[in-house]
XYZ file of C-alpha atoms in Angstrom:
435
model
C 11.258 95.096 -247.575
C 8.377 96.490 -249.109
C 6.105 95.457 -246.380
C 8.849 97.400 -243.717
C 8.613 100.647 -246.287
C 5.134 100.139 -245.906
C 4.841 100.232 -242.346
C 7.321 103.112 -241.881
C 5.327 105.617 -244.214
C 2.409 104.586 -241.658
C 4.489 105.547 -238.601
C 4.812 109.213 -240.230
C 1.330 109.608 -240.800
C 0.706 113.127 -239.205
C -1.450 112.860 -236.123
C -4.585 113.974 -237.228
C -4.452 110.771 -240.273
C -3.870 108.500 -237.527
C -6.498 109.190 -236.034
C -9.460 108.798 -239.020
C -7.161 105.427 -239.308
C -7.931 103.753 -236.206
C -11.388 105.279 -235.485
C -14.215 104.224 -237.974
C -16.588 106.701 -236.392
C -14.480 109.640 -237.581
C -14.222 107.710 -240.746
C -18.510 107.640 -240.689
C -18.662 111.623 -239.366
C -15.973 112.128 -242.379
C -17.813 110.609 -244.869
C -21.307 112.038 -244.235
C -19.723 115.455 -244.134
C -18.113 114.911 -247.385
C -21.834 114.070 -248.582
C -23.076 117.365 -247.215
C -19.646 119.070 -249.383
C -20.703 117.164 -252.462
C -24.717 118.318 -252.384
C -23.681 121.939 -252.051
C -21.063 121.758 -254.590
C -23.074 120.082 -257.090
C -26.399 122.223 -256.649
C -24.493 124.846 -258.379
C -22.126 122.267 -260.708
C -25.656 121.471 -262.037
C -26.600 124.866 -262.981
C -23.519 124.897 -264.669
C -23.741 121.990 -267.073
C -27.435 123.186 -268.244
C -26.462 126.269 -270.128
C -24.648 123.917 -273.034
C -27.096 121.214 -272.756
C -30.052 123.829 -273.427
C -28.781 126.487 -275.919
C -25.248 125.421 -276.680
C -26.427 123.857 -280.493
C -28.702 126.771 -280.996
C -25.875 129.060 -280.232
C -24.037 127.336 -283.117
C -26.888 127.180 -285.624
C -27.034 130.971 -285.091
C -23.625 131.287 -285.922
C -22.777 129.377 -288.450
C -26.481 129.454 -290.093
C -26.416 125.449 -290.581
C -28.046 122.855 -288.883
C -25.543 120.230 -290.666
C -22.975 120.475 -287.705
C -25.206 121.701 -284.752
C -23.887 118.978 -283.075
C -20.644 120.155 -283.114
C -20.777 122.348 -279.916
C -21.302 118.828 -277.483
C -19.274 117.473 -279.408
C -16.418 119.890 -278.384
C -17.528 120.365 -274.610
C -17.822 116.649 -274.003
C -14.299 116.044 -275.962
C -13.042 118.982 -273.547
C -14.169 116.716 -270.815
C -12.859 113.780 -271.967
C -9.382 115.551 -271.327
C -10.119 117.306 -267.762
C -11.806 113.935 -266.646
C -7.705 112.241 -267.597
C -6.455 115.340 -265.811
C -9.215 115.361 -263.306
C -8.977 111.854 -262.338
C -4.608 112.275 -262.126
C -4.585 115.465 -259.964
C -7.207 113.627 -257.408
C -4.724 110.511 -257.282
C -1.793 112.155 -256.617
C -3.229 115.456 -254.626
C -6.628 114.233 -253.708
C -10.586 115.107 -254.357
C -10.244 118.480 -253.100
C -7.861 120.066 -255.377
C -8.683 117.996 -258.524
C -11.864 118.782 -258.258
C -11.324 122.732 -257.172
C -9.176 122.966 -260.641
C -11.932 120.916 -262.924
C -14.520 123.770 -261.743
C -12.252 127.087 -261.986
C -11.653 125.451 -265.913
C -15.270 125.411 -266.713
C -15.863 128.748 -265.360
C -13.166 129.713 -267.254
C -14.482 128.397 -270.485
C -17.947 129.410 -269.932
C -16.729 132.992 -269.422
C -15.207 132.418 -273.027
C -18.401 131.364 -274.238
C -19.966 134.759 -273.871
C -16.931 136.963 -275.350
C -16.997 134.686 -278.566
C -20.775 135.625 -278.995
C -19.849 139.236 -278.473
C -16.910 139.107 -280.848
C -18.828 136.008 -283.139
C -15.763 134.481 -283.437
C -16.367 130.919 -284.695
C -12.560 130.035 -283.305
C -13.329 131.783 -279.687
C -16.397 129.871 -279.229
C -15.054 126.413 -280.378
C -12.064 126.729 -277.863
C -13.937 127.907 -274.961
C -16.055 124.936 -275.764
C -13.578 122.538 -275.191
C -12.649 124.335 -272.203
C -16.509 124.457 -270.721
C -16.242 121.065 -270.634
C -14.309 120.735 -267.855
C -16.883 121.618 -265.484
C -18.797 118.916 -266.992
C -16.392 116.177 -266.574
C -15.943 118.028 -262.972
C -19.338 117.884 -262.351
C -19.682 114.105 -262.844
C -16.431 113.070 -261.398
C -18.066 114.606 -257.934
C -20.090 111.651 -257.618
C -16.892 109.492 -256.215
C -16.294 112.114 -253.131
C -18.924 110.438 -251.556
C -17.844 106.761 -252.442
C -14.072 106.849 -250.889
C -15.040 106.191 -247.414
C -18.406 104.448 -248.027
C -19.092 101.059 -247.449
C -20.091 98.011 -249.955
C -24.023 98.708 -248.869
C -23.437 102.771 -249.155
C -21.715 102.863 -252.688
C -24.583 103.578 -254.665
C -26.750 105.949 -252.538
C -23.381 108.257 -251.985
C -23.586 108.506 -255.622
C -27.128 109.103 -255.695
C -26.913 111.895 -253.232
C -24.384 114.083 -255.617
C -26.783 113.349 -258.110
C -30.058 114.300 -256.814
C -28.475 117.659 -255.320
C -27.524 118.031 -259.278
C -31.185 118.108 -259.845
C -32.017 121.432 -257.885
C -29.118 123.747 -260.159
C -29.788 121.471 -263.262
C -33.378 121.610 -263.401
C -33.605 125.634 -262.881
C -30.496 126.247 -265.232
C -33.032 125.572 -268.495
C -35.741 127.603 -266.789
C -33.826 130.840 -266.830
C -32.578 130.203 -270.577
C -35.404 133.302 -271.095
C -34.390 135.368 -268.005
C -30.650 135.010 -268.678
C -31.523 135.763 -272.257
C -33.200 138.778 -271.236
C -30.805 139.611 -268.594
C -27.686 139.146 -271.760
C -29.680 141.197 -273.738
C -29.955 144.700 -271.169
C -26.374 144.302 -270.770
C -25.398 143.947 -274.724
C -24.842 139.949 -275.328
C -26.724 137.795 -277.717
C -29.609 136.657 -275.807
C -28.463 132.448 -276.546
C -24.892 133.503 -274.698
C -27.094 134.337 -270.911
C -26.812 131.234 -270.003
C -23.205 131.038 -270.317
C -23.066 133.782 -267.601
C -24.889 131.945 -265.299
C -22.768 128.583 -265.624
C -19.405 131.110 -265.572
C -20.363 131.559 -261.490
C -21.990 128.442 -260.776
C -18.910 126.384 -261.737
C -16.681 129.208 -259.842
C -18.671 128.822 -256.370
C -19.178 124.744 -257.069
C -14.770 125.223 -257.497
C -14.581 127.553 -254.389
C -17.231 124.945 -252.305
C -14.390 122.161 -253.092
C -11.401 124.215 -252.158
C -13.020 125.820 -248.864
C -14.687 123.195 -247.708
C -13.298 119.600 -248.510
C -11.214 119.179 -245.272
C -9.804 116.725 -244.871
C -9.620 115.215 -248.077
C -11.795 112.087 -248.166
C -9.731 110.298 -251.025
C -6.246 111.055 -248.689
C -7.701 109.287 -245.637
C -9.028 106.363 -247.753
C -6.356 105.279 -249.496
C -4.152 105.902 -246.064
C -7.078 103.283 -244.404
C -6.223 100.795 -247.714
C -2.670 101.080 -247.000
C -2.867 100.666 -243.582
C -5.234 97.481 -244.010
C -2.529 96.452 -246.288
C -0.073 95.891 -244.200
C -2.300 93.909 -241.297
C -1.930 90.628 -240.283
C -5.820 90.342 -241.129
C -5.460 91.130 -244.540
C -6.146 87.813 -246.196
C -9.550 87.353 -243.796
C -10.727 90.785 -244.426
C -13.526 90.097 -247.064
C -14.023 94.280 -247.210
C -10.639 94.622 -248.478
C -10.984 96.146 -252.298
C -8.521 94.217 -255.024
C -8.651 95.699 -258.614
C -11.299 93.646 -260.710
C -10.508 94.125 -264.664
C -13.638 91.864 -265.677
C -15.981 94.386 -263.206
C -14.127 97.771 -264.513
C -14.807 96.971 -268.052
C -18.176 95.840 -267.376
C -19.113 99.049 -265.273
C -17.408 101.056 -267.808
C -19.248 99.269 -270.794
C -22.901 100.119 -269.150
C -22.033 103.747 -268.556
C -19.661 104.852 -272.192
C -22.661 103.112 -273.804
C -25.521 105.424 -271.735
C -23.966 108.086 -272.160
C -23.053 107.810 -275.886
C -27.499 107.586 -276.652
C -28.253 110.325 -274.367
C -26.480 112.695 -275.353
C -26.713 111.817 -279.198
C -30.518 112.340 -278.831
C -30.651 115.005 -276.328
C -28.235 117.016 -278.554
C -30.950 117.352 -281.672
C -34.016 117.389 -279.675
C -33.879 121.078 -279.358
C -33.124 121.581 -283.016
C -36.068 118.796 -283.881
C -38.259 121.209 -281.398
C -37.358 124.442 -283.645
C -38.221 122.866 -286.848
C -41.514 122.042 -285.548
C -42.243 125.882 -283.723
C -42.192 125.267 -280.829
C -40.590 128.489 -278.727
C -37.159 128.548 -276.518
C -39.123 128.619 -273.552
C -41.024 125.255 -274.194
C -37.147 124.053 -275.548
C -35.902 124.875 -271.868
C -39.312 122.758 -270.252
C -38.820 120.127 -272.400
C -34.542 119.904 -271.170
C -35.784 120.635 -267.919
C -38.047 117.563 -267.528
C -35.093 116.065 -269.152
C -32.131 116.567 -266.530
C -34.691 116.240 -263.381
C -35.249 112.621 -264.655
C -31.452 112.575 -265.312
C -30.691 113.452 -261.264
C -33.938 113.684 -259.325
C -34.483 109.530 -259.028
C -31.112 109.359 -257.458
C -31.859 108.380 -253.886
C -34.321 105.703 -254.916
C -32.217 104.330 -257.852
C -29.432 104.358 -255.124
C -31.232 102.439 -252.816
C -32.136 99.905 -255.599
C -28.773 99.481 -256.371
C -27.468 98.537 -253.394
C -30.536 96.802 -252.426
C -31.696 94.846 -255.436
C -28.553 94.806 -257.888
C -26.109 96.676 -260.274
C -27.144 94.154 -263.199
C -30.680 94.380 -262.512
C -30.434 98.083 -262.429
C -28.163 98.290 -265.696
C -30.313 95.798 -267.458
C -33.806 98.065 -266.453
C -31.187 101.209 -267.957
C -31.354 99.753 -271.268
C -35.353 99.112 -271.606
C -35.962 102.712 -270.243
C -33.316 103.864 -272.836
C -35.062 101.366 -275.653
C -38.939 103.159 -274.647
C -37.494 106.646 -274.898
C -36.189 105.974 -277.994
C -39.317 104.386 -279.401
C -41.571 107.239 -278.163
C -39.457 109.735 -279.617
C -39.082 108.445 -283.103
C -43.111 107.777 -283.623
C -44.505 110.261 -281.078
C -46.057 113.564 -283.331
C -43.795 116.047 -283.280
C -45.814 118.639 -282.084
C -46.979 117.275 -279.022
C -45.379 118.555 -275.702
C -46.514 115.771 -273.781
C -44.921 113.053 -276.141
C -41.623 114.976 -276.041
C -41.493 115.502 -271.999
C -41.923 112.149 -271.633
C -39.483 110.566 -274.326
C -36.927 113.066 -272.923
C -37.813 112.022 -269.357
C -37.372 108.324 -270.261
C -34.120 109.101 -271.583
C -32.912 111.292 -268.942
C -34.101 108.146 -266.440
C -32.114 104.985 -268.423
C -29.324 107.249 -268.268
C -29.283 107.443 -264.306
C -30.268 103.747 -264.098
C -26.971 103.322 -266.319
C -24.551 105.815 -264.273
C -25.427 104.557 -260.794
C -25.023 100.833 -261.159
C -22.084 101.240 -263.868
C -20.275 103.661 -260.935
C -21.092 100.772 -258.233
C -19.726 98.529 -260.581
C -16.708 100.372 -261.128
C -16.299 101.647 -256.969
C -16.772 97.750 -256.150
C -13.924 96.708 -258.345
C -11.055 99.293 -257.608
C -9.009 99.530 -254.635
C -7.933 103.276 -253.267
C -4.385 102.696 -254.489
C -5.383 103.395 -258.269
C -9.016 104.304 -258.134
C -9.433 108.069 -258.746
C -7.378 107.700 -261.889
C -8.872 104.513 -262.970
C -12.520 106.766 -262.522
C -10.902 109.605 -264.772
C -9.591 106.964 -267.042
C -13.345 105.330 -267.415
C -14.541 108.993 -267.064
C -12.572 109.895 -270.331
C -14.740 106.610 -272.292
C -17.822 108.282 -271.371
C -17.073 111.729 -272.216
C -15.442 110.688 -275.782
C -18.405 108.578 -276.038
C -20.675 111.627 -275.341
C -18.051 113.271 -278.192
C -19.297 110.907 -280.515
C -22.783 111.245 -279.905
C -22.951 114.609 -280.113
C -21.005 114.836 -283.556
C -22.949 112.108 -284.949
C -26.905 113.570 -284.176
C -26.282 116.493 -286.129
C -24.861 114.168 -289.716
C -27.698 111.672 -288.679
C -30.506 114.182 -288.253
C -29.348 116.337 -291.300
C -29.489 113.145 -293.556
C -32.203 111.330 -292.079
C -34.422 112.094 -289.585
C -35.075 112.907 -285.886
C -36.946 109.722 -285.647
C -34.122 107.442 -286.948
C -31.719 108.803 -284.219
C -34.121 107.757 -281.715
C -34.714 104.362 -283.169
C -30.975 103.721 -283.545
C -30.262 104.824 -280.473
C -32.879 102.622 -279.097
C -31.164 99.189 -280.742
C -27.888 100.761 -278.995
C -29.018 100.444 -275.631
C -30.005 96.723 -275.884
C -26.341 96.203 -276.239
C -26.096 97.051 -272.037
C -27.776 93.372 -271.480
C -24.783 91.020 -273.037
C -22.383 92.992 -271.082
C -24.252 92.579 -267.832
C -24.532 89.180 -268.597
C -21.050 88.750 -269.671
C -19.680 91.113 -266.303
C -21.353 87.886 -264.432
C -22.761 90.230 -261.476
C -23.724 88.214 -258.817
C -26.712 88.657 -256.473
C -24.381 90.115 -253.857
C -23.154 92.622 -256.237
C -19.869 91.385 -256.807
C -18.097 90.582 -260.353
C -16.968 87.201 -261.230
C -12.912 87.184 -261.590
């Protein structure tokens, strides 16, 4: 019966479904136009996310005139994503990519727009809320990266991811650069200088939203699980190797490498700027020193991609945790005052973070089937973004009782903790996860 149910949903699939269902070069021309969708969406997405990265702690400590809880503001914006990446992830199951993510966008705008009205009013309560809000577009943001995945193949997984990431690169990398301008730009119109960049990520998360909404047709998530379904009910099914089934071992395992990642990058990132004000350095070399940072965090993409698919996911993930390891160690006995030592410690983070995300999102694309995958993704998506929560909250106590350097180190012995779970995953040389 449920095979007959099956098979008569199919028979009412509207004419133009059919047809990406029995022709896999529509379903090729589909999927490389959803690429082209994703890069333009996420050149602004990435301008977006830089304006808490950069200036979203010193905004605080200018506030609240304490560094104890500086923290605090990633804190709130990566708890805010935690939630849109659940809601995220649940509106793309049940309505597809295009209006999940269209909705995740329009809320970061949203909150960014708040942002800037709470440093005009310096309301404390304002600016924690729209916080928590922001954060949408960053859970929106990252949850791009599995357009490009629904109607790639087991060889394309990895570079679809990398090319939403390395078109983050061009809006992330600028967004820190034009901390001053914006500043400037705040200031002529009558906002704190620290809220400027708030106005920029207000309309780059609107137009990545509107990109989404205009141009995301048809919905790449609708025809693949249509495909899946439709596969599903074949005679073939049981000799079709390319057939997806859900992998537990392989979701936790992708999950692990990427809610770990994520949970020392941001801890670290999150007090470097501080650690660069107690030192004198100025906001301009803050916003070099982030945007060496979030290049390294997208601009490897393509080649990262390529070694995923090519060489490994647990080869990748295991090379995420000695980058991750040398940034840390760099950062804690580096001098303080040294540009150079701080590029490159940030640029070693930024890089065993996208080591991490890529092969942990292969991971997790190899192991899920259509049927539940975008809100499995938000579900795993809501790990990393508590996980970013955490680290966040926890720089600012550990810096304001210890040191900069400790962070680093202990974020350092963190990372290590990505090899057992490789191990214990069991990736094979063909990329797939032991049952």
């Amino acid at each position: 019966m449920v095979l007959q149910d099956r098979e008569k949903k199919l028979e009412v699939q509207p004419n133009w479904l059919q047809a990406y269902i029995s022709s896999s070069e529509k379903q090729q021309q589909l999927y490389k136009r959803t690429l082209v969708v994703v890069v333009l969406s996420q050149i602004f997405g990435g301008a977006g996310l830089a304006a808490g990265i950069t200036v979203g702690a010193l905004l605080a400590q200018d506030m609240l005139g304490s560094d104890s809880i500086t923290g605090l503001p990633t804190a709130l914006f990566t708890l805010g994503s935690a939630g849109a990446a659940l809601l995220v992830g649940r509106l793309s199951q049940r309505f597809g990519r295009r209006f999940g993510l269209t909705t995740g966008f329009l809320a970061g705008g949203i909150g960014a727009i708040g942002v800037v009205m709470a440093a005009l009013t310096n309301s404390i309560l304002l600016l924690f809320t729209s916080l928590l809000i922001y954060g949408a577009g960053t859970a929106t943001n990252l949850q791009a990266r599995y357009a490009g995945t629904d109607l790639a193949s087991s060889t394309q997984r990895a570079k679809a991811v990398s090319m939403a990431m390395v078109s983050t690169t061009f809006g992330a990398v600028a967004g820190p650069n034009l901390v001053g301008v914006m500043g400037e730009f705040a200031q002529s119109v009558g906002i704190p200088a620290l809220a400027g960049p708030f106005i920029l990520a207000a309309a780059a998360y609107i137009l990545a939203g509107l990109v989404f909404f205009i141009l995301l047709r048809p919905d790449p998530f609708i025809v693949a699980k249509a495909i899946s379904d439709y596969q599903s009910t074949t005679s073939k099914v049981e000799k079709n190797s390319n057939l997806i089934t859900t992998n537990r071992r392989g979701i936790l395992a992708g999950a692990a490498v990427m809610v770990l990642t994520q949970f020392v990058m941001i801890a670290v990132m999150t007090m470097t700027p501080i650690h660069m004000g107690h030192h004198g350095h100025a906001l301009k070399e803050v916003g070099l020193v982030i945007g060496f940072h979030i290049a390294a965090m997208f601009l490897p993409s393509l080649v990262t991609g390529y070694l995923v698919d090519k060489i490994g996911r647990a080869f990748m993930a295991i090379a995420s945790a000695v980058t991750l390891l040398a940034s840390g160690i760099l950062a804690a006995m580096g001098p303080a005052d040294s540009m150079t030592v701080l590029i490159t410690a940030l640029a070693l983070l930024g890089l065993g973070w996208n080591f991490g995300l890529i092969s942990g999102t292969a991971i997790l694309v190899d192991s899920t089937p259509p049927s539940t995958r975008a809100r499995t993704q938000g579900s795993v998506d809501v790990g990393i973004a508590l996980a970013g929560a955490l680290g966040g909250g926890f720089s600012g106590l550990v810096v304001a009782h210890y040191s900069y350097p400790a962070l680093s180190i202990a974020g350092a012995g963190l990372s290590l903790l990505v090899i057992p779970i490789v191990i214990w995953g069991g990736i094979n040389r063909k990329n797939k996860v032991c049952q």
